[in-house]
Coordinates of C-alpha atoms in Angstrom, one line a residue:
M1 CA 41.3 3.9 14.5
R2 CA 43.3 2.4 11.6
F3 CA 40.0 1.7 9.8
V4 CA 38.8 5.2 10.4
G5 CA 42.0 6.7 8.8
I6 CA 41.6 4.5 5.7
F7 CA 38.0 5.5 5.4
I8 CA 38.6 9.2 5.7
C9 CA 41.5 9.1 3.2
T10 CA 39.2 7.3 0.8
L11 CA 36.6 10.0 1.1
I12 CA 39.2 12.8 0.5
A13 CA 40.6 11.0 -2.5
G14 CA 37.1 10.7 -3.9
Q15 CA 36.7 14.5 -4.0
A16 CA 39.2 14.6 -6.9
L17 CA 37.3 12.0 -8.9
S18 CA 34.4 12.4 -11.1
G19 CA 31.7 9.8 -10.6
P20 CA 28.0 9.1 -10.4
V21 CA 25.5 11.2 -8.5
V22 CA 25.0 10.4 -4.8
D23 CA 22.0 8.2 -4.3
T24 CA 19.7 8.8 -1.3
N25 CA 19.7 5.8 0.9
Y26 CA 17.4 4.4 3.7
N27 CA 19.0 4.6 7.2
T28 CA 18.7 1.9 9.8
Y29 CA 15.4 3.3 11.0
G30 CA 14.0 2.9 7.4
Y31 CA 13.5 6.5 6.4
P32 CA 15.8 8.6 4.1
G33 CA 19.1 9.1 5.8
L34 CA 22.8 8.4 6.4
I35 CA 23.4 5.4 8.7
D36 CA 21.4 6.2 11.9
M37 CA 20.9 9.9 11.1
P38 CA 18.4 11.5 8.7
T39 CA 19.2 13.4 5.4
A40 CA 17.3 16.2 3.8
H41 CA 16.7 14.4 0.5
S42 CA 13.9 12.0 -0.4
R43 CA 13.4 8.8 -2.3
P44 CA 11.5 8.9 -5.6
D45 CA 7.9 9.8 -5.6
A46 CA 5.5 6.8 -5.0
E47 CA 8.2 4.4 -3.9
L48 CA 7.3 1.8 -1.3
G49 CA 10.4 0.6 0.5
L50 CA 11.0 -2.2 2.9
S51 CA 14.1 -2.0 5.1
I52 CA 15.4 -4.7 7.5
S53 CA 18.4 -3.7 9.7
H54 CA 20.1 -5.5 12.6
F55 CA 23.0 -5.0 15.0
Q56 CA 23.7 -6.1 18.5
N57 CA 20.3 -7.0 20.1
T58 CA 18.4 -4.5 17.9
S59 CA 16.4 -5.5 14.8
R60 CA 14.2 -3.0 12.9
T61 CA 11.7 -3.7 10.1
T62 CA 10.4 -0.6 8.4
L63 CA 7.9 0.1 5.6
T64 CA 8.2 3.5 4.1
F65 CA 6.0 5.1 1.5
Q66 CA 7.0 8.2 -0.4
M67 CA 3.5 9.7 -0.5
T68 CA 4.5 12.8 -2.5
P69 CA 7.8 14.0 -3.9
R70 CA 8.4 15.8 -0.6
L71 CA 6.6 13.8 2.1
S72 CA 7.3 10.2 3.3
G73 CA 5.8 8.2 6.1
S74 CA 7.2 5.1 7.8
F75 CA 5.9 2.3 10.0
R76 CA 8.5 0.6 12.0
Y77 CA 8.5 -2.7 14.0
S78 CA 11.5 -3.2 16.3
N79 CA 12.6 -6.2 18.2
L80 CA 14.8 -5.1 21.1
Y81 CA 16.6 -7.4 23.5
D82 CA 18.2 -6.5 26.8
I83 CA 16.8 -2.9 26.9
R84 CA 15.5 -0.6 29.5
K85 CA 12.0 0.8 29.0
H86 CA 13.2 4.1 30.4
P87 CA 16.7 5.7 30.2
G88 CA 19.1 5.3 33.1
P89 CA 21.2 2.5 34.6
A90 CA 18.8 2.3 37.6
N91 CA 15.9 1.0 35.5
P92 CA 15.4 -2.7 35.1
I93 CA 16.4 -4.5 31.9
S94 CA 13.7 -6.2 29.9
S95 CA 14.5 -9.5 28.2
F96 CA 12.8 -8.3 25.0
I97 CA 10.4 -5.6 23.7
F98 CA 8.4 -5.6 20.5
D99 CA 8.0 -1.9 19.7
R100 CA 5.9 -0.2 17.0
S101 CA 6.6 3.4 15.9
F102 CA 5.9 5.9 13.1
S103 CA 7.9 8.5 11.4
V104 CA 7.2 11.4 8.9
H105 CA 9.9 13.2 6.8
Y106 CA 9.1 16.3 4.9
R107 CA 11.5 18.2 2.5
F108 CA 10.3 21.8 2.4
L109 CA 13.2 23.2 0.5
D110 CA 14.9 21.7 -2.6
E111 CA 18.6 21.9 -3.2
T112 CA 19.9 24.5 -5.6
Q113 CA 23.4 25.7 -6.6
S114 CA 23.4 28.2 -3.7
R115 CA 21.5 26.4 -1.0
P116 CA 21.1 22.9 0.5
A117 CA 17.9 20.8 0.7
I118 CA 16.2 21.2 4.0
A119 CA 13.8 18.8 5.7
V120 CA 12.0 18.4 9.0
G121 CA 11.0 15.1 10.6
L122 CA 9.2 13.4 13.5
N123 CA 10.0 10.0 14.9
D124 CA 7.9 7.8 17.2
F125 CA 5.3 10.5 17.7
F126 CA 2.5 8.0 18.1
G127 CA 4.1 5.0 19.8
T128 CA 5.6 4.2 23.2
G129 CA 8.3 6.9 22.8
I130 CA 11.5 4.7 22.8
Y131 CA 12.6 6.4 19.6
Q132 CA 10.8 9.7 20.0
S133 CA 12.7 12.6 18.4
E134 CA 12.4 15.6 16.0
Y135 CA 14.9 17.2 13.7
F136 CA 15.7 19.8 11.1
V137 CA 18.4 18.6 8.6
A138 CA 20.2 20.2 5.6
S139 CA 22.1 18.3 2.8
K140 CA 24.2 19.8 0.1
T141 CA 25.8 18.1 -2.9
I142 CA 29.4 19.4 -3.1
R143 CA 30.3 17.4 -6.2
P144 CA 28.1 15.0 -8.1
N145 CA 29.4 12.1 -6.1
L146 CA 29.9 13.9 -2.7
R147 CA 27.2 15.1 -0.3
I148 CA 27.4 16.5 3.2
T149 CA 24.6 16.6 5.7
G150 CA 24.2 18.5 9.0
G151 CA 21.2 18.9 11.3
I152 CA 19.9 19.6 14.8
G153 CA 17.8 17.1 16.8
W154 CA 15.6 17.0 19.9
G155 CA 14.6 14.1 22.1
R156 CA 16.5 10.9 21.3
L157 CA 18.6 12.9 18.8
A158 CA 19.8 15.3 21.6
G159 CA 21.7 12.7 23.6
V160 CA 25.3 13.6 22.7
G161 CA 26.7 17.2 23.0
G162 CA 23.4 18.6 24.1
F163 CA 22.9 22.4 24.5
T164 CA 20.1 24.8 25.4
N165 CA 17.2 24.7 22.9
P166 CA 17.6 27.6 20.5
L167 CA 13.9 27.7 20.2
S168 CA 13.8 29.0 23.8
L169 CA 14.0 32.4 22.3
F170 CA 10.3 32.1 21.8
G171 CA 9.7 31.3 25.4
S172 CA 11.1 29.4 28.4
S173 CA 8.7 26.5 28.0
W174 CA 10.9 25.3 25.0
K175 CA 13.8 24.6 27.4
T176 CA 12.2 21.6 29.0
R177 CA 10.7 18.4 27.5
P178 CA 7.6 17.5 29.4
G179 CA 7.8 13.7 28.8
R180 CA 5.0 11.3 28.0
T181 CA 1.5 11.7 29.3
G182 CA 0.9 7.9 29.5
A183 CA 2.7 4.6 29.7
Q184 CA 1.2 3.1 26.6
G185 CA 1.3 4.2 22.9
G186 CA -1.7 5.4 21.0
T187 CA -1.7 9.1 21.6
V188 CA 0.2 11.8 19.8
Q189 CA 2.7 13.3 22.2
Y190 CA 2.8 16.8 20.6
Q191 CA 3.7 18.5 23.9
N192 CA 7.3 17.2 23.4
W193 CA 7.9 18.3 19.9
F194 CA 11.1 20.3 19.4
R195 CA 11.3 20.9 23.2
G196 CA 14.2 20.3 25.6
D197 CA 17.9 20.2 24.9
A198 CA 19.1 20.1 21.3
A199 CA 22.2 18.6 19.7
L200 CA 24.0 18.6 16.3
F201 CA 24.6 15.7 14.0
G202 CA 26.0 15.3 10.5
G203 CA 27.7 13.1 8.0
I204 CA 29.3 12.7 4.5
Q205 CA 28.5 10.4 1.6
W206 CA 30.7 9.4 -1.3
Q207 CA 29.2 7.6 -4.3
A208 CA 32.4 5.7 -5.4
T209 CA 30.7 3.9 -8.3
D210 CA 27.2 3.4 -9.6
K211 CA 26.8 0.6 -7.1
L212 CA 28.9 1.4 -4.1
L213 CA 28.2 4.2 -1.6
F214 CA 30.4 5.1 1.4
T215 CA 29.0 6.9 4.4
A216 CA 30.4 8.4 7.6
E217 CA 28.4 10.2 10.2
Y218 CA 28.5 11.8 13.6
S219 CA 25.5 10.5 15.6
S220 CA 23.8 12.5 18.4
D221 CA 21.8 9.5 19.5
A222 CA 23.2 8.3 22.9
Y223 CA 21.0 5.1 22.8
P224 CA 19.9 5.8 26.4
N225 CA 17.8 2.7 26.7
E226 CA 20.4 0.3 25.2
D227 CA 23.8 1.6 26.2
G228 CA 25.2 -0.7 28.9
A229 CA 22.4 -3.1 28.6
S230 CA 22.3 -4.5 25.0
F231 CA 25.7 -3.1 23.9
E232 CA 28.5 -0.7 24.9
R233 CA 28.4 2.6 23.0
K234 CA 32.1 3.9 22.8
S235 CA 32.0 6.5 20.1
P236 CA 29.5 8.8 18.2
L237 CA 31.1 7.9 14.9
N238 CA 29.5 5.5 12.5
F239 CA 30.8 4.2 9.1
G240 CA 29.1 2.2 6.4
L241 CA 29.1 1.0 2.9
T242 CA 26.1 0.3 0.7
Y243 CA 26.1 -2.0 -2.4
K244 CA 23.3 -1.7 -5.0
I245 CA 22.6 -5.3 -5.9
R246 CA 19.8 -4.3 -8.3
P247 CA 18.2 -0.9 -9.1
H248 CA 15.7 -1.4 -6.2
T249 CA 17.8 -3.7 -3.9
R250 CA 20.6 -2.5 -1.6
L251 CA 22.7 -4.3 1.0
S252 CA 24.6 -2.2 3.7
A253 CA 27.3 -3.1 6.2
N254 CA 27.9 -0.7 9.1
Y255 CA 30.4 -0.2 11.9
L256 CA 28.4 1.4 14.7
Y257 CA 29.4 3.4 17.8
G258 CA 32.9 2.0 18.0
S259 CA 31.8 -1.4 19.1
E260 CA 29.3 -3.2 16.8
F261 CA 28.9 -4.3 13.2
G262 CA 25.4 -4.2 11.6
V263 CA 23.8 -5.2 8.3
Q264 CA 20.8 -3.8 6.4
L265 CA 18.8 -4.9 3.4
S266 CA 16.5 -2.5 1.6
I267 CA 14.0 -3.4 -1.2
A268 CA 11.8 -1.0 -3.0
L269 CA 9.0 -1.0 -5.5
N270 CA 7.7 1.9 -7.6
P271 CA 4.6 1.8 -9.9
K272 CA 6.1 4.7 -11.8
N273 CA 9.2 2.7 -12.5
P274 CA 8.2 -0.9 -12.8
P275 CA 10.9 -3.6 -13.3
A276 CA 9.0 -4.8 -16.4
F277 CA 6.4 -3.0 -18.4
G278 CA 3.1 -4.7 -19.2
G279 CA 1.9 -8.1 -18.0
H280 CA 3.6 -11.4 -17.8
G281 CA 0.7 -13.3 -19.5
R282 CA -0.2 -14.0 -23.1
A283 CA 0.7 -11.4 -25.8
P284 CA -2.3 -9.3 -26.9
P285 CA -4.1 -10.3 -30.1
P286 CA -2.9 -8.6 -33.3
V287 CA -4.9 -5.8 -34.9
V288 CA -6.2 -7.2 -38.3
V289 CA -6.4 -4.4 -40.8
R290 CA -9.4 -4.4 -43.2
A291 CA -9.0 -4.7 -46.9
P292 CA -9.5 -1.4 -48.8
K293 CA -13.1 -2.0 -49.8
T294 CA -16.3 -0.1 -48.8
A295 CA -19.1 -1.8 -46.8
A296 CA -21.4 -1.6 -49.9
Q297 CA -18.8 -3.5 -51.9
L298 CA -18.6 -6.2 -49.3
G299 CA -22.4 -6.6 -49.3
W300 CA -22.7 -7.8 -45.7
D301 CA -25.9 -7.7 -43.7
V302 CA -26.8 -9.2 -40.3
Q303 CA -28.6 -12.5 -40.6
P304 CA -29.6 -14.5 -37.5
E305 CA -27.3 -17.3 -38.3
T306 CA -24.4 -14.9 -39.0
R307 CA -25.0 -13.2 -35.6
A308 CA -25.0 -16.5 -33.8
G309 CA -21.7 -17.5 -35.4
L310 CA -20.1 -14.2 -34.6
Q311 CA -21.2 -14.5 -30.9
D312 CA -19.6 -17.9 -30.6
R313 CA -16.4 -16.7 -32.1
V314 CA -16.3 -13.6 -29.9
G315 CA -17.0 -15.8 -26.8
A316 CA -14.2 -18.1 -27.7
A317 CA -11.8 -15.1 -28.2
L318 CA -12.7 -13.7 -24.8
A319 CA -12.2 -17.1 -23.2
K320 CA -8.6 -17.1 -24.4
L321 CA -8.2 -13.8 -22.5
D322 CA -9.7 -15.4 -19.4
L323 CA -12.9 -13.3 -19.7
V324 CA -16.5 -14.3 -20.0
L325 CA -18.9 -13.0 -22.7
H326 CA -22.0 -11.7 -20.9
G327 CA -23.9 -9.9 -23.6
F328 CA -23.5 -9.5 -27.4
S329 CA -25.3 -7.6 -30.1
V330 CA -24.2 -6.5 -33.6
T331 CA -25.5 -4.3 -36.5
D332 CA -24.0 -3.5 -39.9
T333 CA -21.8 -0.7 -38.4
S334 CA -21.4 -1.4 -34.6
V335 CA -21.0 -4.2 -32.1
R336 CA -21.7 -4.2 -28.4
V337 CA -19.7 -6.6 -26.2
V338 CA -20.4 -7.0 -22.4
F339 CA -17.8 -9.0 -20.5
E340 CA -17.0 -10.2 -17.0
G341 CA -13.9 -11.4 -15.3
A342 CA -11.5 -8.4 -15.2
T343 CA -10.3 -6.9 -12.0
N344 CA -10.1 -3.1 -11.4
V345 CA -6.4 -3.3 -12.2
T346 CA -6.8 -5.0 -15.5
S347 CA -10.2 -3.8 -16.8
A348 CA -8.5 -1.1 -19.1
Q349 CA -6.1 -3.7 -20.5
S350 CA -9.1 -6.1 -21.0
V351 CA -11.0 -3.5 -23.0
G352 CA -8.0 -2.9 -25.2
R353 CA -7.4 -6.6 -25.9
I354 CA -11.1 -7.2 -26.6
A355 CA -11.0 -4.4 -29.2
R356 CA -7.9 -5.9 -30.8
A357 CA -9.5 -9.4 -30.9
L358 CA -12.7 -8.0 -32.6
T359 CA -10.7 -6.7 -35.6
G360 CA -10.0 -10.2 -36.6
I361 CA -13.6 -11.5 -36.2
L362 CA -16.1 -8.9 -37.3
P363 CA -17.0 -8.0 -40.9
A364 CA -15.3 -4.9 -42.4
S365 CA -18.5 -2.7 -42.2
V366 CA -18.4 -2.8 -38.3
E367 CA -16.6 0.4 -37.3
A368 CA -17.7 1.1 -33.7
F369 CA -16.7 -1.3 -30.9
V370 CA -18.8 -0.7 -27.8
I371 CA -17.3 -2.6 -24.9
V372 CA -18.9 -2.7 -21.4
P373 CA -17.4 -4.4 -18.3
M374 CA -19.8 -6.0 -15.8
V375 CA -19.4 -7.0 -12.1
N376 CA -22.0 -8.7 -10.1
G377 CA -24.7 -7.8 -12.6
L378 CA -23.8 -4.1 -12.6
A379 CA -22.6 -2.5 -15.8
G380 CA -19.7 -0.1 -15.6
S381 CA -18.9 2.7 -18.0
Q382 CA -19.1 1.7 -21.6
V383 CA -16.1 2.3 -23.8
T384 CA -16.6 3.1 -27.5
V385 CA -13.5 2.6 -29.7
R386 CA -13.3 3.3 -33.5
R387 CA -11.9 0.4 -35.4
S388 CA -10.1 2.8 -37.8
D389 CA -8.2 4.3 -34.9
L390 CA -6.9 0.9 -33.9
E391 CA -5.8 0.3 -37.5
N392 CA -4.2 3.7 -38.0
Q393 CA -2.6 4.2 -34.6
E394 CA -1.2 0.7 -33.8
Y395 CA 2.4 1.5 -34.8
A396 CA 2.3 5.3 -34.2
L397 CA 4.8 6.7 -31.7
D398 CA 1.9 8.1 -29.6
G399 CA -0.6 5.6 -30.7
S400 CA -2.0 4.8 -27.2
W401 CA -2.7 8.5 -26.6
G402 CA -4.2 8.9 -30.1
I403 CA -6.6 6.0 -29.6
F404 CA -7.5 7.3 -26.1
A405 CA -8.2 10.8 -27.3
N406 CA -10.8 9.5 -29.8
T407 CA -12.3 7.0 -27.4
Q408 CA -15.7 7.8 -25.8
I409 CA -16.3 6.8 -22.2
G410 CA -19.7 7.1 -20.6
P411 CA -22.6 5.3 -18.9
A412 CA -24.1 2.2 -20.5
S413 CA -26.5 3.4 -23.2
E414 CA -28.9 0.5 -23.1
K415 CA -30.1 -2.3 -20.8
I416 CA -27.8 -5.3 -20.6
R417 CA -29.3 -8.5 -21.8
P418 CA -27.3 -11.7 -21.0
I419 CA -26.7 -14.2 -23.7
D420 CA -28.8 -17.3 -23.7
Q421 CA -28.1 -20.1 -21.2
L422 CA -25.7 -18.0 -19.1
Y423 CA -27.9 -18.2 -16.0
P424 CA -28.2 -19.8 -13.5
R425 CA -24.6 -20.7 -13.0
F426 CA -22.5 -22.2 -10.2
K427 CA -18.8 -21.9 -9.4
G428 CA -17.0 -23.6 -6.6
G429 CA -13.8 -25.1 -5.5
V430 CA -11.4 -26.0 -2.7
R431 CA -8.1 -24.1 -2.2
P432 CA -5.5 -23.5 0.5
Y433 CA -5.6 -20.4 2.6
L434 CA -3.2 -18.4 4.6
A435 CA -4.4 -16.3 7.6
T436 CA -2.0 -14.0 9.4
A437 CA -1.9 -11.8 12.5
W438 CA 0.8 -9.1 12.5
F439 CA 2.4 -7.0 15.3
D440 CA 1.0 -8.7 18.4
P441 CA 3.0 -7.2 21.3
D442 CA 3.9 -10.7 22.4
Q443 CA 4.8 -12.1 19.0
P444 CA 5.3 -10.2 15.8
L445 CA 3.8 -12.7 13.4
R446 CA 1.3 -15.6 13.7
A447 CA -0.2 -17.6 10.9
D448 CA -2.5 -20.4 10.0
I449 CA -2.5 -22.6 6.9
G450 CA -5.6 -24.6 5.9
I451 CA -8.2 -25.6 3.4
E452 CA -11.1 -23.3 2.3
A453 CA -14.1 -24.6 0.4
R454 CA -15.9 -21.7 -1.5
A455 CA -19.0 -21.6 -3.6
R456 CA -20.8 -18.9 -5.7
F457 CA -24.2 -19.3 -7.2
E458 CA -25.8 -16.7 -9.5
L459 CA -29.5 -17.2 -10.0
S460 CA -29.8 -14.3 -12.5
P461 CA -28.0 -11.0 -13.2
G462 CA -27.4 -9.3 -9.8
F463 CA -28.6 -12.2 -7.6
V464 CA -25.5 -13.7 -6.0
F465 CA -25.2 -16.3 -3.2
L466 CA -21.8 -16.9 -1.6
G467 CA -20.5 -19.4 1.0
A468 CA -17.1 -20.2 2.4
V469 CA -15.9 -22.8 5.0
R470 CA -12.4 -23.1 6.4
K471 CA -10.5 -25.9 8.2
K472 CA -7.2 -25.2 9.8
I473 CA -4.3 -27.7 9.1
I474 CA -1.4 -26.1 10.9
G475 CA -0.6 -22.8 12.6
D476 CA -0.4 -20.8 15.8
L477 CA -3.1 -18.1 15.6
D478 CA -4.8 -19.9 18.5
T479 CA -1.7 -19.4 20.8
S480 CA -2.5 -15.7 21.5
T481 CA -3.7 -15.4 25.1
R482 CA -3.9 -11.6 25.5
V483 CA -7.1 -10.4 27.0
S484 CA -8.6 -7.1 25.8
D485 CA -9.0 -4.5 28.5
S486 CA -11.2 -2.2 26.4
T487 CA -14.2 -0.7 28.3
M488 CA -16.2 -0.5 25.1
Q489 CA -18.0 -3.4 23.5
H490 CA -15.5 -5.9 22.2
V491 CA -16.6 -5.8 18.5
R492 CA -13.0 -6.5 17.2
S493 CA -10.6 -6.8 20.1
D494 CA -11.6 -10.4 20.8
F495 CA -10.2 -11.5 17.5
N496 CA -7.9 -14.0 19.1
I497 CA -10.9 -15.8 20.7
Y498 CA -12.3 -16.2 17.2
D499 CA -9.0 -17.6 16.1
R500 CA -8.9 -20.2 18.9
E501 CA -12.5 -21.4 18.8
G502 CA -13.3 -21.1 15.0
D503 CA -12.1 -24.4 13.7
P504 CA -13.8 -25.3 11.4
A505 CA -15.4 -21.9 10.7
L506 CA -18.2 -20.7 8.4
T507 CA -16.6 -17.5 7.4
E508 CA -19.3 -16.3 4.9
L509 CA -22.8 -17.3 3.9
T510 CA -24.7 -14.5 2.2
G511 CA -27.3 -13.7 -0.4
A512 CA -27.0 -10.4 -2.2
Y513 CA -28.9 -8.4 -4.9
Y514 CA -27.0 -5.8 -6.9
F515 CA -29.1 -3.4 -9.0
Q516 CA -29.1 0.0 -10.8
P517 CA -32.1 2.1 -9.7
G518 CA -31.1 4.9 -12.1
Q519 CA -28.3 6.2 -14.4
D520 CA -25.0 6.5 -12.4
V521 CA -26.7 5.0 -9.3
Y522 CA -25.8 1.6 -8.0
G523 CA -27.3 -0.4 -5.1
R524 CA -26.8 -3.5 -3.0
I525 CA -28.8 -5.4 -0.5
T526 CA -27.1 -8.3 1.4
A527 CA -28.3 -10.6 4.2
G528 CA -26.6 -13.5 6.0
Y529 CA -23.4 -14.2 7.9
L530 CA -21.6 -11.1 6.5
E531 CA -18.1 -11.9 7.9
R532 CA -16.6 -14.0 10.6
M533 CA -17.6 -11.7 13.5
F534 CA -21.0 -10.3 12.5
G535 CA -24.1 -11.3 10.6
G536 CA -27.3 -9.4 9.6
V537 CA -28.7 -7.2 6.9
S538 CA -26.8 -4.6 5.0
A539 CA -27.8 -2.1 2.2
E540 CA -25.8 0.4 0.2
V541 CA -26.4 2.9 -2.5
L542 CA -23.8 4.8 -4.5
W543 CA -24.1 7.8 -6.9
K544 CA -21.0 8.1 -9.1
P545 CA -21.1 9.5 -12.7
G546 CA -18.4 8.0 -14.8
N547 CA -17.0 11.5 -15.9
S548 CA -17.2 13.1 -12.4
R549 CA -14.5 13.3 -9.7
F550 CA -17.2 13.3 -7.0
G551 CA -19.2 10.4 -5.7
L552 CA -21.7 10.1 -2.8
G553 CA -22.7 6.9 -1.1
A554 CA -24.6 5.6 2.0
E555 CA -24.5 2.3 3.8
L556 CA -26.9 1.1 6.5
S557 CA -26.6 -2.3 8.4
H558 CA -28.3 -4.0 11.3
V559 CA -25.9 -6.7 12.6
Q560 CA -25.5 -9.0 15.5
Q561 CA -22.3 -10.4 16.9
R562 CA -21.6 -14.0 16.0
D563 CA -20.5 -16.8 18.4
F564 CA -16.8 -17.3 18.7
D565 CA -17.0 -20.7 17.0
Q566 CA -18.2 -19.0 13.8
L567 CA -20.9 -21.5 13.1
F568 CA -24.6 -20.6 13.2
G569 CA -25.1 -19.0 16.6
F570 CA -25.1 -15.4 17.8
Q571 CA -24.1 -13.5 20.9
D572 CA -26.4 -10.9 22.6
Y573 CA -24.9 -7.8 21.2
N574 CA -26.6 -6.1 18.2
V575 CA -26.3 -2.7 16.7
T576 CA -27.4 -0.6 13.7
T577 CA -24.4 0.9 12.0
G578 CA -24.0 3.0 8.9
H579 CA -22.2 5.9 7.2
V580 CA -22.7 8.5 4.6
S581 CA -19.5 8.8 2.5
G582 CA -18.2 11.4 0.1
Y583 CA -15.5 10.5 -2.5
W584 CA -13.3 13.0 -4.3
E585 CA -10.6 12.3 -7.0
F586 CA -7.9 14.9 -7.1
A587 CA -6.2 15.7 -10.4
N588 CA -2.8 14.6 -9.1
G589 CA -3.7 10.9 -8.5
F590 CA -4.9 11.2 -4.9
H591 CA -8.3 10.1 -3.8
T592 CA -10.0 11.1 -0.6
Q593 CA -13.0 9.6 1.3
V594 CA -14.9 11.2 4.2
D595 CA -17.3 9.0 6.3
V596 CA -19.8 10.3 8.8
G597 CA -21.9 7.9 10.8
R598 CA -22.0 5.3 13.5
Y599 CA -19.4 2.5 14.0
L600 CA -20.0 -1.0 15.5
A601 CA -19.1 -0.1 19.1

């Protein structure tokens, strides 16, 4: 109690101080909250947070994504020792349980000067139900560095000080909680939502400094499965402090339920607020500004020997950017560069760096830079950049936007012709590999480390042959002995048998043809051992204009299940599978995909 008194006095004293704004923390369950209880506020939009918490016989690892400014979703993996599967001292105690659960947290009212923020949440609505609960919670910032929270909970959050459900005003069925409809997870238990007894919870947070946060809470969680088995719950009061090690890294120490100490580490990443802007590789090439002369005064024209020399210089410049020159053509006023080697993440950066490099290579009369990325023999949208924009906007305050506003993006305007002696080509090598299996009910993580030999042969543009062989060196993927009890065809559920018997394994051996039957239309035909479990023939077509938010695709495959040793044999099961897919890009950065068709089983 002495500790409690000191803590409360510290909070009271903090009200008279001016300090930083209270920072929303992750609770021990990994979603926005106090210590064990939720809060109504949210983490920054687009943040991906990883929380690891532990106290007596309970460890939780949670991955939370702030999907919108108001909505977050969490996936939790808990390791519980000495716990009852069902509440009550009469139930047997299990030595350990690996439990998976999901949570959603939605803030439907923002905080203002006159009202608190209000949120609603669901916990463990899709799992085994150990943590199943629902809540409404409100949070109000009293001073910039002081925030109070209060809420009402159901299910697991109604274990202390419970009372008749206020929602029973809408009918007597709200007074009782029906319970689970099955012993296993995998179904949404919506019949329990906000039903049965309810209870109140709350807490207070004081941001003492920019780095130090103090929290005290009253918890309505009685820990019915753990109390008396894994630890002794003596009090509903919890106390904690959180230290911000770095902007996205926090370490918390908690005193829980009058009997236990716990720790928690939270790490977050946010693409909207990266720790370092730009890449960590080489600096981009400088923009070389032309001398103030006209093209006529320069007197340059395109001679064959000049074109060959320029092509060699452009190819060398792209090689310094870890890119490959696929096609090249030049006139007095324009150049067309087709390149390979950029990923989806870096293709825009690659286009910009190529344009900058061209300013130091091409004659002054060349004004238009037409740059086209290519993957597997298929040309993407061509980007046309004016050289004068690069020269005029390089040091402008909004230079990036100024260049983008004048850049033209559209379909490739002419057929791609590869440079001489580019095909056929071969690329191969040997590298280590890491294969993992997560969240097995018997063991949370298994992994293999080994050597993979991989080869790629391109006969001509669009004709690609791939092969890969793996040999395990060390690991425990083959130790899983669980047997699938699925009544459907075991198209994926026998993965552990593939892990046990596939050493060495031929994981891929295919031949593919990529082609463009028309403008904005892309196609693929593939045959061979498509992946480690199935082989066969697959075809796909996609219609996607570069300036359209909508795309439409179709895929059709006839496949047969491979032998467990992943060599050249097949099992008896074969199936024709395929889908028609629609793609839509929303203006706010979200993408959606709808598939209609037949699956493997």
